[in-house]
Short mmCIF file of C-alpha atoms in Angstrom, two decimals:
data_model
loop_
_atom_site.label_atom_id
_atom_site.label_comp_id
_atom_site.label_asym_id
_atom_site.label_seq_id
_atom_site.Cartn_x
_atom_site.Cartn_y
_atom_site.Cartn_z
CA MET E 142 -0.27 12.65 -13.24
CA ALA E 143 -3.82 14.61 -12.61
CA THR E 144 -6.91 13.64 -11.38
CA LEU E 145 -9.60 13.30 -13.56
CA THR E 146 -12.22 15.38 -13.58
CA PRO E 147 -14.92 16.28 -15.43
CA SER E 148 -14.85 20.12 -17.75
CA SER E 149 -18.03 20.44 -17.80
CA GLU E 150 -21.98 19.19 -15.30
CA ASP E 151 -22.86 17.65 -18.77
CA THR E 152 -20.14 15.63 -19.51
CA ARG E 153 -18.88 12.08 -18.51
CA ILE E 154 -15.08 11.30 -18.10
CA TYR E 155 -15.17 7.97 -19.47
CA GLU E 156 -12.16 5.34 -19.95
CA LEU E 157 -11.50 3.12 -22.83
CA CYS E 158 -9.47 -0.01 -23.43
CA VAL E 159 -8.86 -1.26 -26.66
CA LEU E 160 -7.22 -4.52 -27.90
CA LEU E 161 -6.05 -5.09 -31.21
CA PRO E 162 -3.32 -7.72 -32.28
CA TYR E 163 -0.21 -7.47 -32.24
CA PRO E 164 2.03 -9.26 -35.58
CA MET E 165 0.44 -5.46 -37.30
CA GLN E 166 2.84 -3.27 -39.13
CA PRO E 167 3.50 -0.02 -37.56
CA LYS E 168 1.14 1.86 -40.08
CA GLU E 169 -1.88 0.23 -39.89
CA LEU E 170 -1.19 0.48 -35.94
CA SER E 171 -1.33 4.39 -36.17
CA GLU E 172 -4.19 4.48 -39.16
CA VAL E 173 -6.75 1.89 -36.53
CA GLN E 174 -5.60 4.36 -33.60
CA ASN E 175 -6.86 7.02 -35.34
CA GLU E 176 -9.57 5.67 -36.65
CA VAL E 177 -10.38 5.48 -33.11
CA GLU E 178 -9.74 9.36 -32.57
CA LYS E 179 -11.74 9.87 -34.93
CA LEU E 180 -14.25 9.03 -33.41
CA PHE E 181 -14.33 10.07 -30.65
CA GLU E 182 -13.74 13.86 -32.29
CA GLU E 183 -17.07 13.47 -34.62
CA ALA E 184 -18.71 13.39 -31.14
CA GLY E 185 -17.07 16.38 -29.35
CA GLY E 186 -15.01 14.31 -27.40
CA LYS E 187 -11.64 15.54 -25.16
CA GLN E 188 -8.96 13.28 -25.26
CA VAL E 189 -7.14 13.71 -21.71
CA ALA E 190 -5.08 10.54 -21.24
CA LYS E 191 -4.11 8.08 -24.07
CA ASP E 192 -1.68 5.56 -22.45
CA VAL E 193 0.02 2.66 -25.21
CA TRP E 194 0.73 -0.62 -23.64
CA GLY E 195 2.38 -2.24 -26.28
CA ARG E 196 3.01 -5.53 -27.15
CA ARG E 197 1.53 -8.28 -24.41
CA GLY E 198 0.89 -11.82 -24.11
CA LEU E 199 -3.45 -12.82 -23.41
CA ALA E 200 -4.43 -15.33 -21.40
CA TYR E 201 -6.26 -16.90 -24.06
CA LYS E 202 -6.13 -17.24 -27.91
CA ILE E 203 -8.53 -14.18 -28.93
CA GLU E 204 -9.64 -14.71 -32.97
CA GLY E 205 -6.65 -16.53 -33.13
CA SER E 206 -4.01 -13.72 -31.57
CA THR E 207 -2.12 -14.95 -28.83
CA GLU E 208 -0.30 -11.35 -28.64
CA GLY E 209 -1.53 -8.19 -28.40
CA ILE E 210 -1.30 -4.45 -28.04
CA PHE E 211 -3.64 -2.64 -25.54
CA VAL E 212 -4.16 0.75 -25.97
CA VAL E 213 -6.02 3.07 -23.14
CA TYR E 214 -7.86 6.44 -24.20
CA TYR E 215 -9.13 9.05 -21.76
CA TYR E 216 -11.74 10.88 -23.30
CA ASP E 217 -13.78 14.24 -21.69
CA LEU E 218 -17.62 13.42 -24.03
CA LEU E 219 -21.36 14.12 -23.34
CA PRO E 220 -22.87 10.80 -21.67
CA GLU E 221 -25.52 10.14 -25.09
CA LYS E 222 -22.53 9.44 -27.85
CA MET E 223 -21.43 6.62 -26.03
CA GLU E 224 -23.97 4.22 -27.29
CA GLU E 225 -22.31 5.69 -31.13
CA ILE E 226 -19.30 5.30 -30.63
CA GLU E 227 -20.07 1.42 -28.61
CA HIS E 228 -21.47 0.88 -31.67
CA ALA E 229 -19.00 1.61 -34.22
CA LEU E 230 -16.17 -0.31 -32.60
CA ARG E 231 -18.04 -3.24 -32.38
CA ILE E 232 -17.76 -3.06 -36.40
CA MET E 233 -14.59 -2.14 -36.57
CA PRO E 234 -12.20 -5.38 -37.80
CA LYS E 235 -8.91 -4.86 -36.29
CA VAL E 236 -10.66 -4.38 -32.63
CA LEU E 237 -10.50 -7.29 -31.07
CA ARG E 238 -11.81 -5.92 -28.11
CA HIS E 239 -13.01 -3.63 -26.34
CA MET E 240 -14.58 -2.07 -23.12
CA VAL E 241 -15.66 1.45 -22.08
CA VAL E 242 -15.47 2.20 -18.45
CA LYS E 243 -16.71 4.84 -15.82
CA PRO E 244 -13.65 5.28 -13.94
CA PRO E 245 -14.87 6.61 -10.26
CA LYS E 246 -15.19 10.11 -9.11
CA ASP E 247 -11.36 11.37 -8.51
CA TYR E 248 -9.77 8.82 -10.17
CA GLN E 249 -6.16 9.06 -11.20
CA VAL E 250 -4.55 7.98 -14.19
CA VAL E 251 -1.36 5.23 -13.73
CA GLU E 252 0.21 4.82 -17.14
CA PHE E 253 0.43 0.74 -16.00
CA SER E 254 2.87 0.01 -19.44
CA LYS E 255 5.65 1.23 -17.25
CA LYS E 256 4.20 -0.20 -14.15
CA TYR E 257 3.36 -3.48 -15.82
CA GLU E 258 7.79 -3.55 -17.19
CA GLU E 259 8.81 -2.65 -13.55
CA TRP E 260 6.74 -5.54 -12.06
CA LYS E 261 8.31 -8.27 -15.21
CA GLN E 262 11.70 -6.99 -14.49
CA SER E 263 11.90 -7.01 -10.88
CA GLU E 264 10.20 -10.44 -10.38
CA GLN E 265 12.89 -12.06 -13.32
CA SER E 266 15.43 -10.68 -10.86
CA ALA E 267 13.75 -12.09 -8.17
CA VAL E 268 13.66 -15.57 -10.26
CA GLU E 269 17.48 -14.93 -10.07
CA THR E 270 18.18 -14.01 -6.69
CA ARG E 271 16.07 -17.02 -6.32
CA LYS E 272 18.14 -19.16 -7.81
CA LYS E 273 21.49 -18.55 -6.84
CA ASP E 274 20.51 -18.49 -3.86
CA GLN E 275 19.06 -22.52 -4.20
CA GLU E 276 22.87 -22.93 -6.12
CA GLU E 277 24.73 -21.36 -3.31
CA GLU E 278 22.52 -24.14 -0.49
CA LEU E 279 23.60 -26.84 -3.15
CA ARG E 280 27.60 -25.40 -3.04
CA LYS E 281 27.30 -25.33 0.69
CA LYS E 282 25.84 -28.55 0.88
CA MET E 283 28.44 -30.14 -0.87
CA ILE E 284 31.53 -29.10 1.08
CA ALA E 285 29.97 -30.13 4.56
CA LYS E 286 29.66 -33.21 2.85
CA GLN E 287 32.68 -33.51 1.53
CA GLN E 288 34.47 -32.23 4.52
CA ARG E 289 32.94 -34.79 5.95
CA GLN E 290 33.68 -37.90 4.05
CA THR E 291 37.28 -37.17 4.85
CA LYS E 292 37.03 -36.26 8.62
CA ARG E 293 35.80 -40.19 8.35
CA ALA E 294 38.40 -41.10 6.20
CA GLU E 295 40.93 -39.63 7.74
CA PRO E 296 40.98 -40.93 11.26
CA ALA E 297 41.20 -44.88 11.09
CA PRO E 298 43.82 -45.77 9.15
CA LYS E 299 45.86 -43.19 11.30
CA LYS E 300 44.66 -45.78 14.34
CA VAL E 301 45.79 -48.73 12.33
CA VAL E 302 48.84 -47.73 11.44
CA LYS E 303 49.83 -47.13 15.30
CA GLU E 304 49.79 -50.08 15.92
CA VAL E 305 51.00 -51.44 14.26
CA THR E 306 54.50 -49.72 14.06
CA GLU E 307 57.95 -52.12 14.44
CA LYS E 308 59.21 -49.93 17.54
CA ASP E 309 55.73 -51.58 19.51
CA GLU E 310 56.25 -54.88 17.56
CA GLY E 311 59.65 -55.34 19.36
CA LYS E 312 58.70 -54.05 22.79
CA ILE E 313 55.37 -56.44 23.17
CA THR E 314 57.17 -59.58 21.82
CA ALA E 315 60.18 -58.64 25.24
CA GLU E 316 57.36 -58.09 27.48
CA ILE E 317 55.92 -61.54 26.26
CA ASP E 318 59.17 -63.48 26.21
CA LYS E 319 59.78 -61.48 30.10
CA LEU E 320 55.89 -63.20 31.60
CA ILE E 321 56.59 -66.04 30.07
CA SER E 322 59.97 -67.16 31.51
CA ALA E 323 59.03 -65.46 34.74
CA ASP E 324 56.02 -67.68 34.74
CA GLU E 325 57.48 -70.78 33.89
CA LEU E 326 60.11 -70.05 36.95
CA GLU E 327 57.14 -69.62 38.95
CA LEU E 328 55.53 -72.67 37.96
CA MET P 181 2.83 -40.37 16.07
CA PHE P 182 3.69 -37.56 18.96
CA ASN P 183 6.19 -36.37 17.36
CA LYS P 184 5.30 -35.43 14.36
CA ASN P 185 3.07 -34.34 14.83
CA GLN P 186 4.34 -31.65 18.01
CA GLN P 187 7.80 -31.09 14.32
CA GLN P 188 4.10 -29.91 12.45
CA GLN P 189 4.21 -26.01 11.88
CA ARG P 190 0.91 -24.85 12.88
CA ARG P 191 -1.36 -23.32 10.65
CA ALA P 192 -1.12 -18.95 10.88
CA ASP P 193 -5.16 -18.27 12.52
CA PRO P 194 -6.96 -17.38 9.62
CA ARG P 195 -9.01 -14.45 11.56
CA LEU P 196 -5.30 -13.01 12.31
CA LYS P 197 -4.95 -12.15 9.37
CA LYS P 198 -4.33 -7.86 7.53
CA CYS P 199 -6.30 -7.19 4.17
CA PRO P 200 -3.28 -5.69 1.75
CA PHE P 201 -5.19 -3.26 0.58
CA CYS P 202 -6.37 -1.78 3.80
CA ASP P 203 -3.57 -0.97 4.61
CA ARG P 204 -2.85 1.15 1.46
CA GLU P 205 -6.59 2.55 2.41
CA VAL P 206 -7.09 1.03 -1.44
CA GLU P 207 -10.75 3.24 -2.58
CA TYR P 208 -10.27 1.35 -6.77
CA VAL P 209 -9.68 -1.73 -7.56
CA ASP P 210 -8.03 -0.95 -11.62
CA TYR P 211 -8.94 -3.80 -14.21
CA LYS P 212 -5.80 -2.61 -15.73
CA ASP P 213 -3.71 -3.37 -12.97
CA TYR P 214 -2.41 -6.50 -13.51
CA PRO P 215 0.69 -7.56 -11.04
CA THR P 216 -1.51 -6.97 -8.02
CA LEU P 217 -4.68 -9.32 -8.96
CA LYS P 218 -2.59 -12.26 -10.67
CA PRO P 219 -2.03 -13.18 -6.94
CA TYR P 220 -6.08 -13.37 -6.40
CA THR P 221 -6.71 -15.97 -9.16
CA ASP P 222 -5.39 -19.90 -8.05
CA TYR P 223 -3.62 -21.68 -10.22
CA PHE P 224 -6.74 -22.42 -12.54
CA GLY P 225 -7.88 -18.07 -12.78
CA ASN P 226 -11.08 -18.83 -9.83
CA ILE P 227 -11.33 -15.75 -7.97
CA ARG P 228 -8.94 -16.58 -4.50
CA GLN P 229 -11.55 -17.18 -1.74
CA ARG P 230 -11.07 -14.31 1.07
CA TYR P 231 -10.59 -17.13 3.67
CA TYR P 232 -7.24 -17.04 2.22
CA THR P 233 -6.03 -14.71 1.17
CA GLY P 234 -7.33 -12.14 3.48
CA VAL P 235 -9.11 -9.94 2.04
CA CYS P 236 -11.82 -8.13 3.88
CA LEU P 237 -15.18 -8.10 2.66
CA ARG P 238 -15.10 -4.18 0.98
CA HIS P 239 -12.51 -5.02 -0.96
CA GLN P 240 -12.90 -8.31 -2.38
CA LYS P 241 -16.30 -6.86 -3.90
CA MET P 242 -14.06 -4.28 -5.11
CA LEU P 243 -11.83 -7.13 -7.13
CA LYS P 244 -14.50 -9.35 -8.33
CA PRO P 245 -15.41 -6.96 -10.82
CA ALA P 246 -11.26 -5.76 -11.94
CA ILE P 247 -11.13 -9.58 -12.58
CA GLU P 248 -14.11 -10.33 -14.51
CA ARG P 249 -13.25 -6.78 -16.90
CA ALA P 250 -9.24 -8.30 -16.79
CA ARG P 251 -10.27 -11.78 -17.96
CA PHE P 252 -12.77 -10.49 -20.03
CA MET P 253 -9.43 -8.19 -22.08
CA GLY P 254 -7.38 -11.42 -21.82
CA MET P 255 -5.11 -10.26 -19.00
CA LEU P 256 -6.05 -13.07 -16.68
CA ALA P 257 -7.18 -16.76 -18.19
CA TYR P 258 -10.87 -17.79 -17.20
CA ARG P 259 -9.77 -21.60 -17.36
CA LYS P 260 -7.31 -22.68 -17.36
#
C-alpha cells in the first residue's frame, strides 16, 4: 500500500478507528458508516484509505457487547476541524469507541483485517500440528511399551519348557542311577 | 541434590537476548497489530517487562502506548 503524505502544508493525515457493536443489521452498519463519512465531508476532508475489519471478539464487555466491528479510516483534514468531528463522534449513539491517531511520517497503510485472518489461520494450523505431534509421540510410546512387555513375557516360559522336556528327564535319571550305582560299589 | 542440580537446564543469559523489533528495523509499533502486541502482555494483561522479553528501551517505549491504545479499543484486556 501507498505511503501517506498530506496533500498540502495546512492539512494533516488522521487515522480514525471506530468500534461498532456486532449484532447489527447490514443496513444500519452502512448507515453509521455513511454518517461518519458525512462528518468528514462536511469538514472538507479527503478519504485516503478505508479498512473494514468485520466481526471480532472483544477482550472485555463494552456497553454489553462482547463482539464488535472495527472500521479504520484515513483522512486528509485541516487540524482545526478535528475537534468538531471528535465531539460529534462522542455523541453518536451506535459508536462504542472511537480513537483519532496521528500516524507518523511515511506511514504505510497495512490492511490488518487480512493480516489478522492470516494470523488466525496460522495459529489454528499450529495448534493442530501440535496435537498431531503429541498423538504421534503417544503412539510411539505405546508401541515401545507393548514391545517391551512382549519381550519380557516371551523368553521366560521358553526356558522353563526347555528344562522340563521328557528327554532331559530321562537323561538325568539315567546319569543319577549310574552315579549312585558306582558310588555304592566303591563304598 | 548435586545430581539434580546438574540435570537442571541452565537459564539463558538475559543480556544475550536480542530485540525482535530491532531485527526488523521497526520505526512505529501499531496499536491495531494484535498478533505482534499479544506476546508482550502476560496472562493477567499486564505489559511484560523488557528484562523478560528482551525488547530494547527504544522499542519498549513505542510498545507501551500501542498496548494502551489497543486496550482502550477492546482488543487487549486491561485485567483478566
